[in-house]
PDB file of C-alpha atoms in Angstrom:
ATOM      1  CA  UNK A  27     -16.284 -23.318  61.444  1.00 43.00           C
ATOM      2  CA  UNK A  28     -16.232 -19.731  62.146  1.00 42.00           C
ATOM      3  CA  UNK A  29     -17.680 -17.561  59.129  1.00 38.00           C
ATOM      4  CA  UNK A  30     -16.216 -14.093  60.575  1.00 35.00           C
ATOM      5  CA  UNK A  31     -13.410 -12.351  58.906  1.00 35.00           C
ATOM      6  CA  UNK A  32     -11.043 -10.352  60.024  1.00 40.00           C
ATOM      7  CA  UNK A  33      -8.796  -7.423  58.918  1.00 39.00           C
ATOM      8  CA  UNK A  34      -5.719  -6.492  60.993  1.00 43.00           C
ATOM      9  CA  UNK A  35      -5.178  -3.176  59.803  1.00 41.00           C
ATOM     10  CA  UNK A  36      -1.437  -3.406  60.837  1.00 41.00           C
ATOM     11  CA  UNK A  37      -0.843  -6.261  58.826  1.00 41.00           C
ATOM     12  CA  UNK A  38      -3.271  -4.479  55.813  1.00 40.00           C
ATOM     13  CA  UNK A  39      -0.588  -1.532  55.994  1.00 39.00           C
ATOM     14  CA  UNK A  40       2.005  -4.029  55.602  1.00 40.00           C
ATOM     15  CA  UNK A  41       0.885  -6.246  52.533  1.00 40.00           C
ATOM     16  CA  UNK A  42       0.640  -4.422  49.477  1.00 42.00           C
ATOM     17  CA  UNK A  43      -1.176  -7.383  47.875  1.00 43.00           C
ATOM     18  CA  UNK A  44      -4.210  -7.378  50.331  1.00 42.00           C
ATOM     19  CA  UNK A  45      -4.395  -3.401  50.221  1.00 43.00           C
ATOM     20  CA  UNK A  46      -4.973  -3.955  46.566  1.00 44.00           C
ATOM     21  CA  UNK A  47      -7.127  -6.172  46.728  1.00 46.00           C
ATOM     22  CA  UNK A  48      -9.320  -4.073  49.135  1.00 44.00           C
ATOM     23  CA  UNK A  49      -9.356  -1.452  46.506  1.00 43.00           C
ATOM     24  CA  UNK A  50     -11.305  -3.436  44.433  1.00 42.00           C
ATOM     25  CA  UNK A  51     -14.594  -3.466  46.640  1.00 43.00           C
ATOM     26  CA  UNK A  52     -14.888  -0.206  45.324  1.00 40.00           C
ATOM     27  CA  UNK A  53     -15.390  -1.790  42.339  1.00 40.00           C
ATOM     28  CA  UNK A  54     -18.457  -3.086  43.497  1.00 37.00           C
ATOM     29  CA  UNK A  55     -20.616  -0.325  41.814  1.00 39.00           C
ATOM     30  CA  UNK A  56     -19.582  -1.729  38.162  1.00 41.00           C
ATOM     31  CA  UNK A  57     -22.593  -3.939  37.836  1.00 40.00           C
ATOM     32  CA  UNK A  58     -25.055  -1.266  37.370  1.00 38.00           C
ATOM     33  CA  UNK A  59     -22.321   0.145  35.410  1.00 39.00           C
ATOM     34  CA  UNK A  60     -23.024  -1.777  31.848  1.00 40.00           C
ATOM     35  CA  UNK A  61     -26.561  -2.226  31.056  1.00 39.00           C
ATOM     36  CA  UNK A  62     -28.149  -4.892  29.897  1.00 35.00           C
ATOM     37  CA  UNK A  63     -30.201  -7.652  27.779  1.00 32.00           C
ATOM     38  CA  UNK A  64     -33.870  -7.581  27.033  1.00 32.00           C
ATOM     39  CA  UNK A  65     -35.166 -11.608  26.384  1.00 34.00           C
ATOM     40  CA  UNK A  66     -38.435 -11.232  25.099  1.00 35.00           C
ATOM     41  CA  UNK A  67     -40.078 -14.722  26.559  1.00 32.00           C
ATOM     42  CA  UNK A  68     -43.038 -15.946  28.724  1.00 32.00           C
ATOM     43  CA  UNK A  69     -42.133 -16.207  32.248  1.00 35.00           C
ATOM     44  CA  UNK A  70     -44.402 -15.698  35.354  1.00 36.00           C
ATOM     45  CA  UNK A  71     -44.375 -12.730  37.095  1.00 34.00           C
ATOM     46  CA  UNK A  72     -42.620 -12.236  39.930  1.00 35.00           C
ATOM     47  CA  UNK A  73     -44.177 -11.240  43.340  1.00 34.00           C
ATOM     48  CA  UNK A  74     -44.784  -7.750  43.880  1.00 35.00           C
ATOM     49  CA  UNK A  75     -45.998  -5.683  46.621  1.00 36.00           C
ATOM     50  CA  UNK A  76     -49.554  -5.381  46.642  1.00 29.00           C
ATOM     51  CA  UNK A  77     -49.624  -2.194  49.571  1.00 31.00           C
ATOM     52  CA  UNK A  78     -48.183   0.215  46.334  1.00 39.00           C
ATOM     53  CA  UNK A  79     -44.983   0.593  47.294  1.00 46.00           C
ATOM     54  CA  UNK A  80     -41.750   0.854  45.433  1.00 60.00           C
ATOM     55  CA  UNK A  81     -41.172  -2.947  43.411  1.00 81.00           C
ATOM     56  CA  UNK A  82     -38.788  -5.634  45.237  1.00 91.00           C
ATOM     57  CA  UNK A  83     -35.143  -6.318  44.046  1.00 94.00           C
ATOM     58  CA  UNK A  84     -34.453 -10.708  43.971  1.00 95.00           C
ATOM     59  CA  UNK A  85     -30.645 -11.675  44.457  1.00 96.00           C
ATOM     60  CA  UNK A  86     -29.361 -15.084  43.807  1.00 96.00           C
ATOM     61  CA  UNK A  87     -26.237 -16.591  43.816  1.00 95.00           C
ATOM     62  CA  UNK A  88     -25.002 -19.306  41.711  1.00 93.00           C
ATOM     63  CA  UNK A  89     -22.362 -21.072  42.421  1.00 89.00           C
ATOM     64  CA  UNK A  90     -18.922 -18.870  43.925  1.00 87.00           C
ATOM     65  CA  UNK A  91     -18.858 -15.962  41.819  1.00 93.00           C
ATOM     66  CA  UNK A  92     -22.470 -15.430  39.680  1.00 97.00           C
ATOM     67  CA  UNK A  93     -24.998 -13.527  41.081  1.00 98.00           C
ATOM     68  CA  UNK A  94     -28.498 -12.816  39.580  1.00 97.00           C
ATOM     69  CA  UNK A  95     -31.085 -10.019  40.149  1.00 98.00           C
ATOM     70  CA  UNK A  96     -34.202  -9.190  38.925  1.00 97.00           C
ATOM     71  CA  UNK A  97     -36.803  -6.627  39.811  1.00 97.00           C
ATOM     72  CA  UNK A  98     -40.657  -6.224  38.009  1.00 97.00           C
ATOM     73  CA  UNK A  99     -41.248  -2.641  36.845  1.00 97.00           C
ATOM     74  CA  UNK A 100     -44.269  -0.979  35.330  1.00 96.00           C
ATOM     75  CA  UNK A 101     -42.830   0.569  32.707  1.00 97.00           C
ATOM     76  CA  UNK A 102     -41.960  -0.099  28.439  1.00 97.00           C
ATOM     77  CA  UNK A 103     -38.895  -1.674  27.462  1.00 97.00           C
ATOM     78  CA  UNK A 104     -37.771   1.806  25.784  1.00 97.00           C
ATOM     79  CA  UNK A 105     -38.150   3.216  29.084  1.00 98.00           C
ATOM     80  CA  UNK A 106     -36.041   0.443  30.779  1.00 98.00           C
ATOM     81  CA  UNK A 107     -33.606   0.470  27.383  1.00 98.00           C
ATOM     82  CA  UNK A 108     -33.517   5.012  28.041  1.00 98.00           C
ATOM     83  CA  UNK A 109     -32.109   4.280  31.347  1.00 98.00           C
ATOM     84  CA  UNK A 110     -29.799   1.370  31.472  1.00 98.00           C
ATOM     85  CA  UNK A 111     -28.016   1.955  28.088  1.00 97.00           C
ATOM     86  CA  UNK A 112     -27.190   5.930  28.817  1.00 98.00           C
ATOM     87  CA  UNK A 113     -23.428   5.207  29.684  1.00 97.00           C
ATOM     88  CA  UNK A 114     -22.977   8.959  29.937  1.00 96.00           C
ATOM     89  CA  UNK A 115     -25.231   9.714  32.818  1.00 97.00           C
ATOM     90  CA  UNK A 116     -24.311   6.924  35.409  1.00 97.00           C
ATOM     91  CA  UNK A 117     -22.305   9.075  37.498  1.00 96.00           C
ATOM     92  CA  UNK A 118     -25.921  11.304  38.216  1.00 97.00           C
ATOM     93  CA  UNK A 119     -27.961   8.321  39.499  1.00 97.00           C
ATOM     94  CA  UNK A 120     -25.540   4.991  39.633  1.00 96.00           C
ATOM     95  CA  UNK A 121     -24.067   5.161  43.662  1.00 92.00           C
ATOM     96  CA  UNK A 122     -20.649   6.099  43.997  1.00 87.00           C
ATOM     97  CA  UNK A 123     -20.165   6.688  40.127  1.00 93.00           C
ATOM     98  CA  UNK A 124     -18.242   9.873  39.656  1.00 94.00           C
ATOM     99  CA  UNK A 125     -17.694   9.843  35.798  1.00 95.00           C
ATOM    100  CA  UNK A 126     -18.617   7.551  33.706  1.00 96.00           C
ATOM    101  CA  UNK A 127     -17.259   8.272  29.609  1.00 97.00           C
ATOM    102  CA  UNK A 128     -18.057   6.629  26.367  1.00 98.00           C
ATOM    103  CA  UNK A 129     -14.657   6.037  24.824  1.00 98.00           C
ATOM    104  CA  UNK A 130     -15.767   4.627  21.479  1.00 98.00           C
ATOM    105  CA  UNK A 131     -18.765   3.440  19.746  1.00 98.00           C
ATOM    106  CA  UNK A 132     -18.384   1.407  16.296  1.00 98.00           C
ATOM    107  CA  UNK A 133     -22.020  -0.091  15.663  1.00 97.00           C
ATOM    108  CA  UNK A 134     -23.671  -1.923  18.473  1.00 97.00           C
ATOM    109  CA  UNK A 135     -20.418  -1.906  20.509  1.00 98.00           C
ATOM    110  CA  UNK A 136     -20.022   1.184  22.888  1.00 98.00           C
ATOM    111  CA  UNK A 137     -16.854   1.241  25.168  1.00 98.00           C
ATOM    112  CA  UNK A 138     -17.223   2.843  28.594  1.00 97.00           C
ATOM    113  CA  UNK A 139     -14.888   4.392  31.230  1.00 95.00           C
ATOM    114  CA  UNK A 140     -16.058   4.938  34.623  1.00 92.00           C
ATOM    115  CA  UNK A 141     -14.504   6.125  37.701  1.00 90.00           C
ATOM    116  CA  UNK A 142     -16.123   5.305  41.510  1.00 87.00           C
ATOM    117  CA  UNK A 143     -15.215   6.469  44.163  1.00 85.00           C
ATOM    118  CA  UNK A 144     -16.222   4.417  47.480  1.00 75.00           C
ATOM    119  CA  UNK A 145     -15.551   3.989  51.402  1.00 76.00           C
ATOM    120  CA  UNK A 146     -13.878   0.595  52.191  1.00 69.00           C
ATOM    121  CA  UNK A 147     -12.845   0.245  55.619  1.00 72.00           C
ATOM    122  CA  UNK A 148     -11.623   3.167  56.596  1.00 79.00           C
ATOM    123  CA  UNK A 149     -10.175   4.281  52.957  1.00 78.00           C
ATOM    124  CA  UNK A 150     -11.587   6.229  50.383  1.00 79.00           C
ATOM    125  CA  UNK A 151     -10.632   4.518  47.569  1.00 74.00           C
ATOM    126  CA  UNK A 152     -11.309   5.563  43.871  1.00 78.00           C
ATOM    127  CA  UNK A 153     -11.249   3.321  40.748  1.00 78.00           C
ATOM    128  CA  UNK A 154     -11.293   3.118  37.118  1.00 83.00           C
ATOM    129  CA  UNK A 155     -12.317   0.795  34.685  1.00 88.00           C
ATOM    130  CA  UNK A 156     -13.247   0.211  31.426  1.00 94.00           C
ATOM    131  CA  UNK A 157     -16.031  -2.131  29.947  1.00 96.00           C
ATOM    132  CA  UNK A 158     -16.769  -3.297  26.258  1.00 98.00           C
ATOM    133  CA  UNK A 159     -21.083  -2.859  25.759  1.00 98.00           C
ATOM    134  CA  UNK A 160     -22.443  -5.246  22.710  1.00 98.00           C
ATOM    135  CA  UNK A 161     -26.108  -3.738  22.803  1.00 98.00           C
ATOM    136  CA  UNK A 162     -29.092  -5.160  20.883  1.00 96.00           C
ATOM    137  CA  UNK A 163     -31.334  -2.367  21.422  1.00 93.00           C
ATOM    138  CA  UNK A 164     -34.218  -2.546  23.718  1.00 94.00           C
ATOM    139  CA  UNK A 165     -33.372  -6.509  23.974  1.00 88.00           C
ATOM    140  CA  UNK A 166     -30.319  -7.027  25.634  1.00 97.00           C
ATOM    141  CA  UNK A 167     -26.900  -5.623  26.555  1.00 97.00           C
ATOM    142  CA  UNK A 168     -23.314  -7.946  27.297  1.00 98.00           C
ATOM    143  CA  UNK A 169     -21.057  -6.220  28.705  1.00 98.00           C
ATOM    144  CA  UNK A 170     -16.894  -7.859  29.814  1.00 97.00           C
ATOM    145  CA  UNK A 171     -14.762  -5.662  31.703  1.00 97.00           C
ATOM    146  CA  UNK A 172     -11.344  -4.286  28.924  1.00 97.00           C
ATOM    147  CA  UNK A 173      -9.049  -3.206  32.048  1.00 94.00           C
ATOM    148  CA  UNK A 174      -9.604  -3.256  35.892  1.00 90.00           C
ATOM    149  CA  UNK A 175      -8.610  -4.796  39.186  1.00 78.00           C
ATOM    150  CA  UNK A 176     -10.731  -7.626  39.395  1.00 83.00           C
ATOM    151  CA  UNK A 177      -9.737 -11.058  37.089  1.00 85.00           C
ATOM    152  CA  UNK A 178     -13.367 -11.357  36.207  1.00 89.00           C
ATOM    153  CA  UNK A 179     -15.861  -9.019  35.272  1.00 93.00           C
ATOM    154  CA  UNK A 180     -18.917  -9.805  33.077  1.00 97.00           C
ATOM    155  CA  UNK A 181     -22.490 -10.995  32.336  1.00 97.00           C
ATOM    156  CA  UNK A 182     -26.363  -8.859  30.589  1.00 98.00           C
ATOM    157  CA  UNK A 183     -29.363  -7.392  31.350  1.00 97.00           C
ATOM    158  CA  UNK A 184     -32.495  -8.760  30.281  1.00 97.00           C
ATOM    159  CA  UNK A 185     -35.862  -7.442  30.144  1.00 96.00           C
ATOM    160  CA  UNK A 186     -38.160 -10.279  30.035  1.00 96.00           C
ATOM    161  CA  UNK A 187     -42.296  -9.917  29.211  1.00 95.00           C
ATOM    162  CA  UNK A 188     -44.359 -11.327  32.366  1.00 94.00           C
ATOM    163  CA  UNK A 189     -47.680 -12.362  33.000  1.00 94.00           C
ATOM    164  CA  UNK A 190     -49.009  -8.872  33.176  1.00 94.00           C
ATOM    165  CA  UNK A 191     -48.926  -6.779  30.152  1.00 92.00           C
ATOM    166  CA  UNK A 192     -48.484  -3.761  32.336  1.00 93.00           C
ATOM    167  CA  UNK A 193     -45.312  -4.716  33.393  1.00 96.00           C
ATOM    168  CA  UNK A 194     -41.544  -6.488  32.161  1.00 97.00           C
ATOM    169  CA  UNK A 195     -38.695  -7.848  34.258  1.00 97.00           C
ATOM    170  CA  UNK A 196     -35.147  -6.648  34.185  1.00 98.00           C
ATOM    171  CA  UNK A 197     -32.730  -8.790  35.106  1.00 97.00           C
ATOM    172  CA  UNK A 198     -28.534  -9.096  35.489  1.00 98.00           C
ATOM    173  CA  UNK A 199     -26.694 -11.700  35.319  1.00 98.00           C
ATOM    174  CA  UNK A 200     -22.896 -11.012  36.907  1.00 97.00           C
ATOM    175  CA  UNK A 201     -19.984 -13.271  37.201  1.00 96.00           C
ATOM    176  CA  UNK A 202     -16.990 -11.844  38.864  1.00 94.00           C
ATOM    177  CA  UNK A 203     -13.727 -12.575  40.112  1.00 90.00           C
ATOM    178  CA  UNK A 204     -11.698 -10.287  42.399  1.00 87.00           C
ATOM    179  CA  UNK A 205      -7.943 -10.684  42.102  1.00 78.00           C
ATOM    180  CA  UNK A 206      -5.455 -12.092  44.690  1.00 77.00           C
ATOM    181  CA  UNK A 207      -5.076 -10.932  48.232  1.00 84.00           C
ATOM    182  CA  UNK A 208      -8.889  -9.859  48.204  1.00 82.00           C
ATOM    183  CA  UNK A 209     -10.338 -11.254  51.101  1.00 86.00           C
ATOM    184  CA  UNK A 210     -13.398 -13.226  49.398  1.00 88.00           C
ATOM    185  CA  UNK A 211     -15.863 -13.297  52.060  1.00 88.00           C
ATOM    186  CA  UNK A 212     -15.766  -9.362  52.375  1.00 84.00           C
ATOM    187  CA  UNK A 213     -15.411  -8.279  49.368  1.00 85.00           C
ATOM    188  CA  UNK A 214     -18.318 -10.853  47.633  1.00 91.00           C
ATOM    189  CA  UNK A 215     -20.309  -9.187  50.843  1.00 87.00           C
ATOM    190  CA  UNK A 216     -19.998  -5.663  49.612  1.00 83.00           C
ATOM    191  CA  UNK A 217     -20.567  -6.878  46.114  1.00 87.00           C
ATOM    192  CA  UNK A 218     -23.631  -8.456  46.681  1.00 91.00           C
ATOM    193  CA  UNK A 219     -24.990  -5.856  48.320  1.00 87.00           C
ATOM    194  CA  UNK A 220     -23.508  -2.783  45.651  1.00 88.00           C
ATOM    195  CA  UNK A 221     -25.705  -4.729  43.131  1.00 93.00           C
ATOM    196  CA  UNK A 222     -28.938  -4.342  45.074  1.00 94.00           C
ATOM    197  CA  UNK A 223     -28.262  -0.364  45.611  1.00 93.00           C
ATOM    198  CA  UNK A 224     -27.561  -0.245  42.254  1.00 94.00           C
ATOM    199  CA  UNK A 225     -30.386  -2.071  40.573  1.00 97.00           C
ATOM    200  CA  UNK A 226     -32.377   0.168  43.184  1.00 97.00           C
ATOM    201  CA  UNK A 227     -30.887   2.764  41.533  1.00 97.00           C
ATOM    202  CA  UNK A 228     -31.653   2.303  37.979  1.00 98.00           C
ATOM    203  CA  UNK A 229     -35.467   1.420  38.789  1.00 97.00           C
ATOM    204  CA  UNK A 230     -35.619   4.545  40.983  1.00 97.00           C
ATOM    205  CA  UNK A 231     -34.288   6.955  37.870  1.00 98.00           C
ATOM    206  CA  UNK A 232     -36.907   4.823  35.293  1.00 97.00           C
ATOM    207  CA  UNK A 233     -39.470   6.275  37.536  1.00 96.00           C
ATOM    208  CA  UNK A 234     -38.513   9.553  38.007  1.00 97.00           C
ATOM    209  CA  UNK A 235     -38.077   9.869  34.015  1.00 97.00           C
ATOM    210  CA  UNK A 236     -41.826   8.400  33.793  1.00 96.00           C
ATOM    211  CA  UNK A 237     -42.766  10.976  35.844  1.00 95.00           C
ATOM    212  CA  UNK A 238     -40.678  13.767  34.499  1.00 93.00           C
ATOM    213  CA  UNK A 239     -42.315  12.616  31.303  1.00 90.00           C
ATOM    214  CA  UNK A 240     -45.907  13.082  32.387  1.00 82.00           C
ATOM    215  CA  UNK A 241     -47.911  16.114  31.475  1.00 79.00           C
ATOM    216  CA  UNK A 242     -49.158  18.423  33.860  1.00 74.00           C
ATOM    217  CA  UNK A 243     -52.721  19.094  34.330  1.00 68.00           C
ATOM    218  CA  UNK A 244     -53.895  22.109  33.021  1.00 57.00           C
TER     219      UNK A 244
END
């Protein structure tokens, strides 16, 4: 069975539906988009890299259309919570994010627009879409896409405790669902990987604000 797909660009040009349904790879970004869930329970720690360097992202896949991630960072959960639940500031270190806008907040539940902006072929192709946020602060986040261009659209964070005391987990859980005419192999290829930059992403900015954060020597 051959695993390569193809796009005739011709034929692209020609079929509205399948043009659409590129457009929503650039949708890929979303996931990092609506942070997430903190579960507060024993688990072992994951492996990390010993030499120093910068902590290692896990991706999963379950089943056709749920991916999970997880990465182990040395840091508190407030500092995790400071980074994935500021809606308003994705477009400065989320990739691709050119706005991002809280709509409405009433209690726990914030309402988020955000606008990407993304190379797909050879289109630049911007999107919008808009996410409901059900925070329980410094626990967890659920987040289900409002209005978009993909069917499906949802899943949490979680910051979990490890072994270590010096360290927690965060983790996403995604399922999605990308409409008709979207070629599945390609565009589940792009999402997996816009997950990783954008988990990458968040753990980068954590760090930076610990830093930031640190007083200078006198």
């Amino acid at each position: 069975m051959n695993d390569t797909t193809r796009v005739n660009p011709h034929r692209m040009a020609k079929s509205p539906g399948l043009l659409a349904g590129l457009m929503t790879l650039s949708l890929t970004l979303l996931p990092g988009l609506v942070p997430g869930a903190i579960a507060l329970e024993r688990l072992p720690a994951i492996a990390r890299n010993t030499t120093g360097g910068e902590s290692e992202i896990q991706i999963s896949r379950d089943g056709e259309n749920t991916y999970n991630l997880a990465v182990t960072l040395e840091a508190s959960a407030e500092e995790i919570w400071s980074v994935i639940a500021d809606y308003g500031s994705f477009s400065h270190f989320l990739p691709n994010i050119i706005s991002s806008e809280i709509l409405e907040i009433e209690g726990n539940r914030h309402v988020v627009e955000q606008v990407s902006e993304q190379q797909v072929l050879f289109l630049t192709i911007r999107s919008r879409i808009r996410t409901e946020n059900l925070e329980t602060e410094n626990q967890r986040i659920d987040f289900r896409l409002l209005e978009g261009d993909l069917n499906q659209l949802e899943g949490s964070w979680i910051i979990e405790t490890t072994e270590d005391e010096q360290t927690l987990r965060l983790t996403q859980t995604v399922a999605v669902a990308p409409p008709p005419g979207t070629p599945d192999r390609v565009f589940h290829t792009v999402f997996r990987q816009s997950l990783t930059d954008n988990l990458e992403a968040i753990r980068d900015e954590i760090q930076r604000r610990q830093l930031d954060s640190t007083p200078n020597p006198s």
